[in-house]
Short mmCIF file of C-alpha atoms in Angstrom, two decimals:
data_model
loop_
_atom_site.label_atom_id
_atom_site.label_comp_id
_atom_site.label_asym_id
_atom_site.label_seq_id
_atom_site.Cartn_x
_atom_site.Cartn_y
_atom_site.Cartn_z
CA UNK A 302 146.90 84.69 -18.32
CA UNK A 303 149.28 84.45 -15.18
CA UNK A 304 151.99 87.10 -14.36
CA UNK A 305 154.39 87.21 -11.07
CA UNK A 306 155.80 90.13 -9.60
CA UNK A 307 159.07 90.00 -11.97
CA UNK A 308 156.76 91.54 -14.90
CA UNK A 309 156.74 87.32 -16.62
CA UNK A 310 153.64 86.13 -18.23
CA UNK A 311 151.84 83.32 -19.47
CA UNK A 312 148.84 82.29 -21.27
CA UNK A 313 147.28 79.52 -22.85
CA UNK A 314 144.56 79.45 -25.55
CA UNK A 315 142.58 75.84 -26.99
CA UNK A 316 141.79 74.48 -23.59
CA UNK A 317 138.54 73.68 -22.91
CA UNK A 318 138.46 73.25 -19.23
CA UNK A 319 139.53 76.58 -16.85
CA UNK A 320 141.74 74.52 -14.51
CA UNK A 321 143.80 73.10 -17.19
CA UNK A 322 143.68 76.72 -19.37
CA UNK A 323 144.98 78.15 -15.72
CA UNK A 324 147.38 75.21 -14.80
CA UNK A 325 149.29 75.51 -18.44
CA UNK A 326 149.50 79.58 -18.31
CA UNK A 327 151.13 79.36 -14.73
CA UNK A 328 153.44 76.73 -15.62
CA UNK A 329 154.45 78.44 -19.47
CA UNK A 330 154.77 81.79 -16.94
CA UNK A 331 157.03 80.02 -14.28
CA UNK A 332 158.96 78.54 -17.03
CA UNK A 333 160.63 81.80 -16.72
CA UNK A 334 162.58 81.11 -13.33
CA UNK A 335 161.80 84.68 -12.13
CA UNK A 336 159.51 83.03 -9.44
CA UNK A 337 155.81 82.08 -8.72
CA UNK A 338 152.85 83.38 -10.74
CA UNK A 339 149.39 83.86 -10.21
CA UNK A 340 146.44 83.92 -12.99
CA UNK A 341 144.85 87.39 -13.35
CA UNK A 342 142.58 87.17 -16.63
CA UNK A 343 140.92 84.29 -18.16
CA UNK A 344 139.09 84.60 -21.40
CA UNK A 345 137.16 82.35 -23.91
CA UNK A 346 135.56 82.63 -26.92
CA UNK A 347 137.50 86.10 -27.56
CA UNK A 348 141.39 86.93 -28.39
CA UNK A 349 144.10 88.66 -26.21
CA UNK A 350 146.62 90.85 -27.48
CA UNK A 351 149.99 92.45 -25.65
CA UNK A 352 151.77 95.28 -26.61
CA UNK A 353 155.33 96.22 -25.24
CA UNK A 354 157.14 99.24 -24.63
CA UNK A 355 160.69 99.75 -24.90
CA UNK A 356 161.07 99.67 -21.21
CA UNK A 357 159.19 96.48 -21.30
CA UNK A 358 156.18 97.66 -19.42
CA UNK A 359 153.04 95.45 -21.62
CA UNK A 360 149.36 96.67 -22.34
CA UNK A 361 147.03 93.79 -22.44
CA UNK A 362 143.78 93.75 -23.77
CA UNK A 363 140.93 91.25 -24.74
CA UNK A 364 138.00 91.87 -27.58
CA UNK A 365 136.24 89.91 -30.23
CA UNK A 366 138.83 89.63 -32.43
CA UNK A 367 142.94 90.02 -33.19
CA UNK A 368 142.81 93.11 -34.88
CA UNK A 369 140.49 94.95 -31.59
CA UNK A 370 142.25 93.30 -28.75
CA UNK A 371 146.03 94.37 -30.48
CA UNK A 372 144.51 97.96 -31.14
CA UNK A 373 143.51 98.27 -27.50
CA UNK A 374 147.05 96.32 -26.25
CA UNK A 375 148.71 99.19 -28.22
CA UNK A 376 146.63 101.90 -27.18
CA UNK A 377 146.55 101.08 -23.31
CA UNK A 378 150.64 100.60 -23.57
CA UNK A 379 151.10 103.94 -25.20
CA UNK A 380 148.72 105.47 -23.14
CA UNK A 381 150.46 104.08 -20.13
CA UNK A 382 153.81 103.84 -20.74
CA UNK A 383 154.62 107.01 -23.37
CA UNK A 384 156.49 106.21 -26.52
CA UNK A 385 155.98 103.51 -29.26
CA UNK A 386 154.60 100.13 -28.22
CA UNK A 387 155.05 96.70 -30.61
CA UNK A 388 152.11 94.06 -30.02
CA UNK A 389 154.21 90.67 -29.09
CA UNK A 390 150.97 88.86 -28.93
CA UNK A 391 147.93 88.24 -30.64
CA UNK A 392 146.04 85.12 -29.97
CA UNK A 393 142.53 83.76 -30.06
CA UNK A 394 140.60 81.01 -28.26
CA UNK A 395 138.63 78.56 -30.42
CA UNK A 396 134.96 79.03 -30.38
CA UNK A 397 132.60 76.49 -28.55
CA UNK A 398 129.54 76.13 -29.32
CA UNK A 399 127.17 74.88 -26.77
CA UNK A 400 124.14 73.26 -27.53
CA UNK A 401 120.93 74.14 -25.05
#
């Protein structure tokens, strides 16, 4: 995921290499026009979830699956932000398997 100082955000999910996972989150978070942004999580073999206040302040979290990481997105929002938070997000990476 990238973010910039504007509060914008971007991910990406399916990529198997990290520079092209990071390359595509900047560019879907720049897409935006608010200004440059910088990758702060990256994740595989898991899902991400946001959840957003109605101030649009977002909880983000990431855990095994949808339903944990959009629990914990809602939770951390709430928690952090007071009032009722709606999860915009919920999105998993495809598992690799790697064979030793």
């Amino acid at each position: 995921m990238a973010k910039n100082s504007s509060g914008d955000m971007g991910f990406s999910a399916g990529k198997i290499e990290r520079d092209n996972a990071e390359a595509e989150a900047i560019s879907r978070c720049e897409s935006f026009g608010a200004g440059s942004c910088q990758v702060f999580e990256t994740f595989n073999n898991q899902c991400i979830s946001t959840a957003v206040s109605s101030s649009g302040q977002a909880g983000i979290a990431i855990a095994p699956t949808k339903e944990k990481a959009s629990s914990l997105a809602t939770e951390k929002c709430e928690k952090s932000f007071a009032g009722v938070c709606k999860v915009t997000l919920a999105e998993c990476t495809r598992p690799i398997f790697e064979k030793f």
